[in-house]
PDB file of C-alpha atoms in Angstrom:
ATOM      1  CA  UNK A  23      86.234 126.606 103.946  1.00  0.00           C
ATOM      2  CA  UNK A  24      88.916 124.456 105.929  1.00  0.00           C
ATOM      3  CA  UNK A  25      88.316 121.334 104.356  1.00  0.00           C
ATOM      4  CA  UNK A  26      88.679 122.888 100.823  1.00  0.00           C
ATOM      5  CA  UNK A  27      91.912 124.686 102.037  1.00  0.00           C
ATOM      6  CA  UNK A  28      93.246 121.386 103.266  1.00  0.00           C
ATOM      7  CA  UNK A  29      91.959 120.032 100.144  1.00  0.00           C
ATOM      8  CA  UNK A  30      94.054 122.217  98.555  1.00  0.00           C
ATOM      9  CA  UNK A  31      97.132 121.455  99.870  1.00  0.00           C
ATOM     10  CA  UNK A  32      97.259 117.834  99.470  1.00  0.00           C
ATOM     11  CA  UNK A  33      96.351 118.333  95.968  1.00  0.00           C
ATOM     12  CA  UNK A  34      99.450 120.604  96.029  1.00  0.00           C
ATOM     13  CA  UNK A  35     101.396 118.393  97.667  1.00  0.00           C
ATOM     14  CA  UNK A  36     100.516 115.681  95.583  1.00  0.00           C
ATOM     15  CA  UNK A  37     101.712 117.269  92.448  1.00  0.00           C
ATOM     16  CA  UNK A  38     104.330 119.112  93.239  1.00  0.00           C
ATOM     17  CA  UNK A  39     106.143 116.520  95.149  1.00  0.00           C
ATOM     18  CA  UNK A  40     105.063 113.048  93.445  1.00  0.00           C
ATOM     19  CA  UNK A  41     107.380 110.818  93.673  1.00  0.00           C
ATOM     20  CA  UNK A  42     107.228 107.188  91.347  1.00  0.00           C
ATOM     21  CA  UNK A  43     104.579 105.281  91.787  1.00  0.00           C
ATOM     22  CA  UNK A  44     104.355 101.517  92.523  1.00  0.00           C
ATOM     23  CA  UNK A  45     101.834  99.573  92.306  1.00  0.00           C
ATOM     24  CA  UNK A  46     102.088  97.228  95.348  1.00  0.00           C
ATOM     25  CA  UNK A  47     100.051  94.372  94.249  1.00  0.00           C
ATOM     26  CA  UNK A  48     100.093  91.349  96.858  1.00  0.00           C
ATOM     27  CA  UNK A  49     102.112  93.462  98.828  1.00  0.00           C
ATOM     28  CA  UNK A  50      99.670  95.714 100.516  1.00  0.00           C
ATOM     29  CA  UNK A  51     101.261  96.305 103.754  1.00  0.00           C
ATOM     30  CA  UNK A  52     102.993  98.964 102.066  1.00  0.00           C
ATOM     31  CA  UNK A  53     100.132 101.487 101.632  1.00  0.00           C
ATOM     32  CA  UNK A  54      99.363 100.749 105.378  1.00  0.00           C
ATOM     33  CA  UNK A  55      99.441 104.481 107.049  1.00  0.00           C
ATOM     34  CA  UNK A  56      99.624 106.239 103.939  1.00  0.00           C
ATOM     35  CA  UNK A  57      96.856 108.414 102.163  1.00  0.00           C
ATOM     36  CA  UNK A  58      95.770 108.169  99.143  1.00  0.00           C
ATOM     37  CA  UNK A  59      93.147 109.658  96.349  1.00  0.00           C
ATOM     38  CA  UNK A  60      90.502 108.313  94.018  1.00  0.00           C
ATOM     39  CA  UNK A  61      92.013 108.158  90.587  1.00  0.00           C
ATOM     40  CA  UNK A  62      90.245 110.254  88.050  1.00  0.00           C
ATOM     41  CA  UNK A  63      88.762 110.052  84.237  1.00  0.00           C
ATOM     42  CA  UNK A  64      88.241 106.251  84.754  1.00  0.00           C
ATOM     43  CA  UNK A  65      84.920 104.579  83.401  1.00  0.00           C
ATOM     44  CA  UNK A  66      83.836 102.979  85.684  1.00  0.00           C
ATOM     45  CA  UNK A  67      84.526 102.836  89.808  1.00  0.00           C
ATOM     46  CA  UNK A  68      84.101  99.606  91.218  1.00  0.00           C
ATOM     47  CA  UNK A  69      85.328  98.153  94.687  1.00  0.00           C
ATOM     48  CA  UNK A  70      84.391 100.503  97.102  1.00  0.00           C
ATOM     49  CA  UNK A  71      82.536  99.995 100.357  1.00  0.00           C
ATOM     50  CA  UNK A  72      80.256 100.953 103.225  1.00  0.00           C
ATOM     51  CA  UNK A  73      80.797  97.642 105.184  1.00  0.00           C
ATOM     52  CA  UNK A  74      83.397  95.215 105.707  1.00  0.00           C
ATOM     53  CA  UNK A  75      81.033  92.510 104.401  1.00  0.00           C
ATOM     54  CA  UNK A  76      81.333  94.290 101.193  1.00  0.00           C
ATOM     55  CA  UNK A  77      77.526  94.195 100.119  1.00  0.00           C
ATOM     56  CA  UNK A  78      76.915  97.697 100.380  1.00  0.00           C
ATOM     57  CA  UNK A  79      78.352  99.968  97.543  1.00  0.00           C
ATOM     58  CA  UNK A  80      79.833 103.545  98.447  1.00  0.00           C
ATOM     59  CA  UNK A  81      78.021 106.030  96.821  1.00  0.00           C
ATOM     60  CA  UNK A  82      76.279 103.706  94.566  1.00  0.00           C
ATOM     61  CA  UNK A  83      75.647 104.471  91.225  1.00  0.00           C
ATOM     62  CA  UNK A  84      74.768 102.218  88.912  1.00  0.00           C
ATOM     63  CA  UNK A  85      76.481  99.071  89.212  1.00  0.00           C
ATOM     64  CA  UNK A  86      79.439 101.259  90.826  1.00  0.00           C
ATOM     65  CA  UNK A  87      80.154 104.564  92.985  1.00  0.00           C
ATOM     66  CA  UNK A  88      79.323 108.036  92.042  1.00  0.00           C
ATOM     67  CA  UNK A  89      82.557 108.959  90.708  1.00  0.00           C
ATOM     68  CA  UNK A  90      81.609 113.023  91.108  1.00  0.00           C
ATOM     69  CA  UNK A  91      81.210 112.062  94.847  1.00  0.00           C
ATOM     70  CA  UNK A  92      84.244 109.863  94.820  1.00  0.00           C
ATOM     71  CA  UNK A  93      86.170 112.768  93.392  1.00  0.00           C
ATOM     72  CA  UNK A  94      88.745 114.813  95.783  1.00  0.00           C
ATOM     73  CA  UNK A  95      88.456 112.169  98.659  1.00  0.00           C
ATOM     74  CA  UNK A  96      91.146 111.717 100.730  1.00  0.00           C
ATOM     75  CA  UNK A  97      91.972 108.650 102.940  1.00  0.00           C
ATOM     76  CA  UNK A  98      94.395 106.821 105.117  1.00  0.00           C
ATOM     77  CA  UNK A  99      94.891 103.446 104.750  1.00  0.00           C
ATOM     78  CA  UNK A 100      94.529 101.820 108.110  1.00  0.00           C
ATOM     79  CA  UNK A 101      95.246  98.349 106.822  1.00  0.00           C
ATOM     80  CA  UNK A 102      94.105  95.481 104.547  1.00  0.00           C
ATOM     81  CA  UNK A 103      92.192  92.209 104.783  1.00  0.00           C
ATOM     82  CA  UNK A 104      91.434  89.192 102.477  1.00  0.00           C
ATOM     83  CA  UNK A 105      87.905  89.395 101.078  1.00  0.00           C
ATOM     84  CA  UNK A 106      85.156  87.662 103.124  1.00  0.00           C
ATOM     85  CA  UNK A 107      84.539  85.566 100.065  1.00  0.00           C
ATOM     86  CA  UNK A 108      86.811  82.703  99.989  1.00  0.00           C
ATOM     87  CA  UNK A 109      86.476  81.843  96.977  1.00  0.00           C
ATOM     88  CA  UNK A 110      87.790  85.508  95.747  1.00  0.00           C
ATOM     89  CA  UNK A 111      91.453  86.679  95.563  1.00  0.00           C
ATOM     90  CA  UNK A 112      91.208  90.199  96.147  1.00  0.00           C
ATOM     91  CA  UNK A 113      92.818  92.396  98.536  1.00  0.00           C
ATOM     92  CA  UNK A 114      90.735  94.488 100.817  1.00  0.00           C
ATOM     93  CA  UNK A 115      92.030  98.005 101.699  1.00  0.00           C
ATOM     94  CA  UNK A 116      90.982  99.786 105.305  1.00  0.00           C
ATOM     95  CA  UNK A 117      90.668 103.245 104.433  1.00  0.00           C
ATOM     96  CA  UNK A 118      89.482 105.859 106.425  1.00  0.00           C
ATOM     97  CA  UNK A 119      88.694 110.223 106.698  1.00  0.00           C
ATOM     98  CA  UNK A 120      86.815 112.146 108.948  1.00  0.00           C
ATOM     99  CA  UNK A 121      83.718 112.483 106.146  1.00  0.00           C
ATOM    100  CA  UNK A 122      83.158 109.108 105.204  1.00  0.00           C
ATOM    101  CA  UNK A 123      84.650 106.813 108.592  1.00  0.00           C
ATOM    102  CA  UNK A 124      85.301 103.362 107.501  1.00  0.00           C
ATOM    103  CA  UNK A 125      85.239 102.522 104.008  1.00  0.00           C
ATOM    104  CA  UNK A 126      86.333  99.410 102.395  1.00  0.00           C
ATOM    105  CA  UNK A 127      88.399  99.113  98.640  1.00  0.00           C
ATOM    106  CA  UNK A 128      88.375  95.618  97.303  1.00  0.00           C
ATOM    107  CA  UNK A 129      91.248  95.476  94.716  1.00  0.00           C
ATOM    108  CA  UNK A 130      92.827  92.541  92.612  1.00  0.00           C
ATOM    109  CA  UNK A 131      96.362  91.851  93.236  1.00  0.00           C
ATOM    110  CA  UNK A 132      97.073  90.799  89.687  1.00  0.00           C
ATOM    111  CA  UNK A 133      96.072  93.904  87.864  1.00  0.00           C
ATOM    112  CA  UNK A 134      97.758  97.390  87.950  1.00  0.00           C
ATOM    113  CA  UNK A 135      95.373  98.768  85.281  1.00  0.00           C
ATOM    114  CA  UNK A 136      92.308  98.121  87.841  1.00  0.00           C
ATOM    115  CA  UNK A 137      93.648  99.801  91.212  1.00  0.00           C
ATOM    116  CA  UNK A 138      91.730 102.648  91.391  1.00  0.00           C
ATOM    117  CA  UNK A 139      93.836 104.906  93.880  1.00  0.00           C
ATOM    118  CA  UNK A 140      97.210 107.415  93.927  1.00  0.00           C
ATOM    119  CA  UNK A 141      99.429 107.661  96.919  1.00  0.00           C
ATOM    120  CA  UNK A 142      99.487 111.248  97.998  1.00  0.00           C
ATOM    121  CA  UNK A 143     103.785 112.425  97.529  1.00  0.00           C
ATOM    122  CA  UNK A 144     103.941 108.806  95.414  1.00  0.00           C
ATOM    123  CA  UNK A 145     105.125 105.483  96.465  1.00  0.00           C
ATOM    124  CA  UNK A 146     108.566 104.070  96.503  1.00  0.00           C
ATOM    125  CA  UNK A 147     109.284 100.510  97.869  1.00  0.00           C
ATOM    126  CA  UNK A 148     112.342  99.545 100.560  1.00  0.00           C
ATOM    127  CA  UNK A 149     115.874  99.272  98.121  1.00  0.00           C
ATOM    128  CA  UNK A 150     115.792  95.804  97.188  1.00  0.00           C
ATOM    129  CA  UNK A 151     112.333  94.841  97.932  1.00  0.00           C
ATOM    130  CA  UNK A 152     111.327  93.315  94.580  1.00  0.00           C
ATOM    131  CA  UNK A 153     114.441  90.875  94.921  1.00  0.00           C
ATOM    132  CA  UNK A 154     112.020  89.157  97.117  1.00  0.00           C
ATOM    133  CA  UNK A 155     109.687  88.230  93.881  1.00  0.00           C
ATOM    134  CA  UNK A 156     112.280  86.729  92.362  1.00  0.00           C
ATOM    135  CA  UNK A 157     112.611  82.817  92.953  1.00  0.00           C
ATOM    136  CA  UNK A 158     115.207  80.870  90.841  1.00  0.00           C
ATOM    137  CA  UNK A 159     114.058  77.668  89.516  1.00  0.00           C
ATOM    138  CA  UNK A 160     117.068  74.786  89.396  1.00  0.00           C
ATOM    139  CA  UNK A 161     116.606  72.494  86.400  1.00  0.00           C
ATOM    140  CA  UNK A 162     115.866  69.052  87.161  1.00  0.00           C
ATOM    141  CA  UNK A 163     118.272  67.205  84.432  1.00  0.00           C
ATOM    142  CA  UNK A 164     121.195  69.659  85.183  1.00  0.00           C
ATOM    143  CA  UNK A 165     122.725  72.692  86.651  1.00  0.00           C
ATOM    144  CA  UNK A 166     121.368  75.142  84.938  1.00  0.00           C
ATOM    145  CA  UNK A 167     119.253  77.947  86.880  1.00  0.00           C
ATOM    146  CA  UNK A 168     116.523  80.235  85.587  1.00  0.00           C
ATOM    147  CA  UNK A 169     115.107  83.424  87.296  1.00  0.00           C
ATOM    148  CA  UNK A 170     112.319  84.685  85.151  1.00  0.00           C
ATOM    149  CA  UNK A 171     110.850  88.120  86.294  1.00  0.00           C
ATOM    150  CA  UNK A 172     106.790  88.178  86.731  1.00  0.00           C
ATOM    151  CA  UNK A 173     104.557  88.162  83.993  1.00  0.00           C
ATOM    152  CA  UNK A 174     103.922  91.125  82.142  1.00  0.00           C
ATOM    153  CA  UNK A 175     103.626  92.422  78.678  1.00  0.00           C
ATOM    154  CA  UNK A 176     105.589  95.208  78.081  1.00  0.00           C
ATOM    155  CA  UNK A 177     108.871  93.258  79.535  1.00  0.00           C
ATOM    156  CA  UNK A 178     110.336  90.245  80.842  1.00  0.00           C
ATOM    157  CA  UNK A 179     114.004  89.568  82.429  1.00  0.00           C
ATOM    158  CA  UNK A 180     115.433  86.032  82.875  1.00  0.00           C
ATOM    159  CA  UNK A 181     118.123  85.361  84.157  1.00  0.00           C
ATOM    160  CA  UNK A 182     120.377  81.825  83.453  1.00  0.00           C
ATOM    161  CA  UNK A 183     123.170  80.097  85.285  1.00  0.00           C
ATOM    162  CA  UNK A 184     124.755  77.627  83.933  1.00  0.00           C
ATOM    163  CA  UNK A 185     128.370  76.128  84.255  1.00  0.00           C
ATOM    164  CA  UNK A 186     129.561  78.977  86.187  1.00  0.00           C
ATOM    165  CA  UNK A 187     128.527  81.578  83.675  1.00  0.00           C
ATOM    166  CA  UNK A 188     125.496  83.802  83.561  1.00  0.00           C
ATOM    167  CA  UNK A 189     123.611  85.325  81.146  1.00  0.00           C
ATOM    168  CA  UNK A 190     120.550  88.199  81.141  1.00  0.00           C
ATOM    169  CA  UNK A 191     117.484  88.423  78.720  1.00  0.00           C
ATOM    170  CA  UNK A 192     115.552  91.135  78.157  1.00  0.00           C
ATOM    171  CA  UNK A 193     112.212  90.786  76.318  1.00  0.00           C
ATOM    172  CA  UNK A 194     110.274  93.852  75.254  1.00  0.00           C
ATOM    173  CA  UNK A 195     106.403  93.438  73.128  1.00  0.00           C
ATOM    174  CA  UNK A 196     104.429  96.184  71.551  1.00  0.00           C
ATOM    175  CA  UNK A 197     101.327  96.216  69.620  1.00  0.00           C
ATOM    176  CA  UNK A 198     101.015  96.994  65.361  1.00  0.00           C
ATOM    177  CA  UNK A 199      98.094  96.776  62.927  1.00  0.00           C
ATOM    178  CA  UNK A 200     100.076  96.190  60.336  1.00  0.00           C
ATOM    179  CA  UNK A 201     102.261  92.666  59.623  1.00  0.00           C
ATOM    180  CA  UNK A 202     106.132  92.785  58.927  1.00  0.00           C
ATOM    181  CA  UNK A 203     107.919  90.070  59.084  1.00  0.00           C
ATOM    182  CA  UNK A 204     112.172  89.287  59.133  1.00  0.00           C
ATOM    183  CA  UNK A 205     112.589  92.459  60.733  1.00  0.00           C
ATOM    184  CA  UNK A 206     115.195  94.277  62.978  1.00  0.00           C
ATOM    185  CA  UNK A 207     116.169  97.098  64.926  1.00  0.00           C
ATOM    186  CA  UNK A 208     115.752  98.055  68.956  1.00  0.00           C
ATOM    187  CA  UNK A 209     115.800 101.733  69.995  1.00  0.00           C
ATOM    188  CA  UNK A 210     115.159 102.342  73.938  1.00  0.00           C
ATOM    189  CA  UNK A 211     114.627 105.758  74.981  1.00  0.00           C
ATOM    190  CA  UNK A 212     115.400 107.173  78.537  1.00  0.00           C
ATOM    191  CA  UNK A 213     114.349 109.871  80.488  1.00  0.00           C
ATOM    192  CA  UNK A 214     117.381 112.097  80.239  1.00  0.00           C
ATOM    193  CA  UNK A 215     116.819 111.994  76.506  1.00  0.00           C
ATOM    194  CA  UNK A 216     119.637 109.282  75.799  1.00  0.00           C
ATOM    195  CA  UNK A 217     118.808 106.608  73.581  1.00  0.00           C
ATOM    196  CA  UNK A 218     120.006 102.864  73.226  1.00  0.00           C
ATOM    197  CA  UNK A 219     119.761 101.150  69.956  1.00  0.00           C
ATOM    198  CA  UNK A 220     120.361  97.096  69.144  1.00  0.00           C
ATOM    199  CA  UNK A 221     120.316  97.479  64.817  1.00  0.00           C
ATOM    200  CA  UNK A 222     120.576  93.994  64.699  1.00  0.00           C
ATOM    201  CA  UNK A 223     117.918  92.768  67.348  1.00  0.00           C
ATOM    202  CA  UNK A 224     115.640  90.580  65.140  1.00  0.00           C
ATOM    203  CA  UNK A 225     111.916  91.499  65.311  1.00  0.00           C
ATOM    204  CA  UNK A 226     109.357  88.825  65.860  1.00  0.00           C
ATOM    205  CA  UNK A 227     105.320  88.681  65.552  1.00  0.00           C
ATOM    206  CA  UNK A 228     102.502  86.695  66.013  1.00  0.00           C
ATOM    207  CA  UNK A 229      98.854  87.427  65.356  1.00  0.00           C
ATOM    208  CA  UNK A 230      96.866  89.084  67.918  1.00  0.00           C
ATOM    209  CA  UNK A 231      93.438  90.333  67.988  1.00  0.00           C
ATOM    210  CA  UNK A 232      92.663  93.399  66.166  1.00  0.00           C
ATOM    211  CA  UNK A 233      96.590  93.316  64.895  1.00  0.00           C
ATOM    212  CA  UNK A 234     100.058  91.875  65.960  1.00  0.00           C
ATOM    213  CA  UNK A 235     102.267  91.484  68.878  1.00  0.00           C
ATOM    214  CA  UNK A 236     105.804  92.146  67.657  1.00  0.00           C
ATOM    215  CA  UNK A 237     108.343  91.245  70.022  1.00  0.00           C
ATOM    216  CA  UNK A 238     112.242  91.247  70.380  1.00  0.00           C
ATOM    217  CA  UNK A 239     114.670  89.227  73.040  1.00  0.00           C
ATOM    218  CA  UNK A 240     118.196  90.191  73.748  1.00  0.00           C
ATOM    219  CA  UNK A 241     120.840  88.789  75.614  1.00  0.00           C
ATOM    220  CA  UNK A 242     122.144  91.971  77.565  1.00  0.00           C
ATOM    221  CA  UNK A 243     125.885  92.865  78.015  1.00  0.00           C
ATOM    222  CA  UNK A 244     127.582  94.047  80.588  1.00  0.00           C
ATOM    223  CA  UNK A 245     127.172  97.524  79.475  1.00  0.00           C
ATOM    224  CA  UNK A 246     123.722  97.100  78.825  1.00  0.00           C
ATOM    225  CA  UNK A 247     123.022  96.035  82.225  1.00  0.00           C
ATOM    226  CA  UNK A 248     124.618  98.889  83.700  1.00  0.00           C
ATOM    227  CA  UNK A 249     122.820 101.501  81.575  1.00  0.00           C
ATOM    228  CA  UNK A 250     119.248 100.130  82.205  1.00  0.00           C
ATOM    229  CA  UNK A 251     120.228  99.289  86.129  1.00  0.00           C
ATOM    230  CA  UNK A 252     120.596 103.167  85.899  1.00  0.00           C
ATOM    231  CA  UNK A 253     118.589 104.658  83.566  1.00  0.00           C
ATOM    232  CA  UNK A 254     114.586 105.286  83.677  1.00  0.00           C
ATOM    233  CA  UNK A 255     113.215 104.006  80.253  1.00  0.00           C
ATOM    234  CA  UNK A 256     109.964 106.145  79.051  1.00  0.00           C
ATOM    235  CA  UNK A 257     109.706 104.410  75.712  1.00  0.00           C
ATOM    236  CA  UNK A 258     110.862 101.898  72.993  1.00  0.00           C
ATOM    237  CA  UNK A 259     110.672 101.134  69.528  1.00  0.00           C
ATOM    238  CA  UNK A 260     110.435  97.127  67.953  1.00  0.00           C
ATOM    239  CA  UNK A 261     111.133  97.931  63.996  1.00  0.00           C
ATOM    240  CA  UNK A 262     108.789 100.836  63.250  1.00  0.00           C
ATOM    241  CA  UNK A 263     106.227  99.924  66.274  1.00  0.00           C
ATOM    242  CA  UNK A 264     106.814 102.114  69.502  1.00  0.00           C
ATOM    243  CA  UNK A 265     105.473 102.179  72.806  1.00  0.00           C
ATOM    244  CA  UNK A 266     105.675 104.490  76.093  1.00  0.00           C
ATOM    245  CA  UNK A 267     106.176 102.366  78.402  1.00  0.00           C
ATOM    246  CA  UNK A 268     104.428 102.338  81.843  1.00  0.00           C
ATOM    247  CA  UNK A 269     105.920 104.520  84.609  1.00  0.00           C
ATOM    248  CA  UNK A 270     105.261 101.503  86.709  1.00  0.00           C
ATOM    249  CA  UNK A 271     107.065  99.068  84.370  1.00  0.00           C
ATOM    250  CA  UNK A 272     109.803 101.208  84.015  1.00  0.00           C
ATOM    251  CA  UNK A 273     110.702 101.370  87.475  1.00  0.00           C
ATOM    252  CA  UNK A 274     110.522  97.456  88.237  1.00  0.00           C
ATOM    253  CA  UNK A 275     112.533  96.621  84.794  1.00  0.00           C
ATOM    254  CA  UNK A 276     115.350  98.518  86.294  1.00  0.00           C
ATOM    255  CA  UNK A 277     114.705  97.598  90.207  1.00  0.00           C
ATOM    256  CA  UNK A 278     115.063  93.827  88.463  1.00  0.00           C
ATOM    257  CA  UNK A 279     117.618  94.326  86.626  1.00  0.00           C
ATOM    258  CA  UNK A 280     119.378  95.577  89.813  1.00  0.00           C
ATOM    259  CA  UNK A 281     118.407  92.179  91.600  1.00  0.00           C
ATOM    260  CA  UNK A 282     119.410  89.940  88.924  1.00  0.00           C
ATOM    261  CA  UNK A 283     122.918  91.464  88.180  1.00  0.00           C
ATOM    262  CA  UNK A 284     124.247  90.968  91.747  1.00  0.00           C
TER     263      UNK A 284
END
């Protein structure tokens, strides 16, 4: 009856006090001392381990773990480890409760849409911290500078600097299943219900599978900059083609933004 009153409470506290959250990637120190859950409604659960050799699977089902039995577990991440394979990039999470003891969450650094856990109240990194992904690249034939933001599909920011002036790009991409072509027209929505829109912003696409990729790049003002340094963006629109953006996404695009306009 304790444990399912505690139980209670973080699940409580979880909800009622979540805060944004970040998905850490290589930086894993971050989650060190924090607890976290087991996302749910996932199809499969993969990564999680008995031993720190990783060759026995927690609660194995299948090729995975038993997500019913994964379900409502709460741990504390004691630390993280590279993966005794070599040859394998992954992160390895220390986690640990009072039920289970030691358990072991191979993760891969690269990919938000595989981490498989929530930080209990959210996660929020230092001010500033993603500055520290950012590395400007000087061009070898003159003094122009580019800063290009990390790769991801929703957005991309690069920065240029170039005979004392600098300029900001913002690159947004969304999915269609249908093809239009010489299009225009940007519309960015924010949380408090304010929209931006860029008529003019001309609409690319190129073939994808199972559709298109439609794509616009702007070069931001000074305006601009300040509004999305600000403001949380939920969704956008490229033509007729919108997208909700990730919560995750939406956070670094401004965090960058924040970085790059310094």
């Amino acid at each position: 009856m304790k444990r399912i009153a505690t139980l209670l409470l973080f699940i409580t506290s979880f909800i009622t006090s979540s805060q944004q959250q970040f998905f850490v990637g290589k930086d894993s120190d971050l989650l060190t001392g924090k607890n976290v859950t087991i996302k749910e409604g996932q199809t499969s659960y993969n990564g999680f381990y008995k031993d720190s050799g990783l060759t026995k699977i927690l609660f194995k089902k299948g090729n995975g773990s038993d997500p019913e039995k994964l379900k409502g577990q709460i741990l504390e991440v004691k630390g993280s480890m590279k993966h005794p394979k070599t040859y394998i990039d992954d992160i390895v999470l220390i986690l640990e409760n009072k039920e289970l003891g030691t358990v072991y969450y191979s993760y891969m650094p690269k990919y938000e849409s595989t981490f498989l856990l929530d930080v209990v109240g959210g996660l929020t990194p230092p001010d500033g911290f993603l500055c520290n992904r950012l590395s400007p690249v000087k061009d070898k034939f003159s003094s122009k500078v580019t800063t290009d933001t990390p790769n991801n599909f929703e957005y991309s920011i690069a920065k240029i600097e170039e005979n004392a002036t600098n300029r900001i790009y913002l690159k947004l991409q969304s999915y269609g299943t249908t093809l239009n072509v010489g299009k225009t027209g940007l519309k960015i929505l924010f949380s408090d219900s304010t929209v931006m829109e860029k008529p003019d912003a001309k609409i690319s696409s190129k073939v994808d599978a199972g559709g298109y990729v439609y794509s616009c790049f702007i070069n931001l003002s000074k305006e601009d900059i300040e509004i999305l340094s600000a403001k949380t963006i939920t969704d956008y629109s490229l033509y007729i083609y919108e997208r909700k953006i990730k919560d995750n996404n939406a956070y670094e695009l401004k965090e960058y933004l924040k970085c790059l306009s310094k």
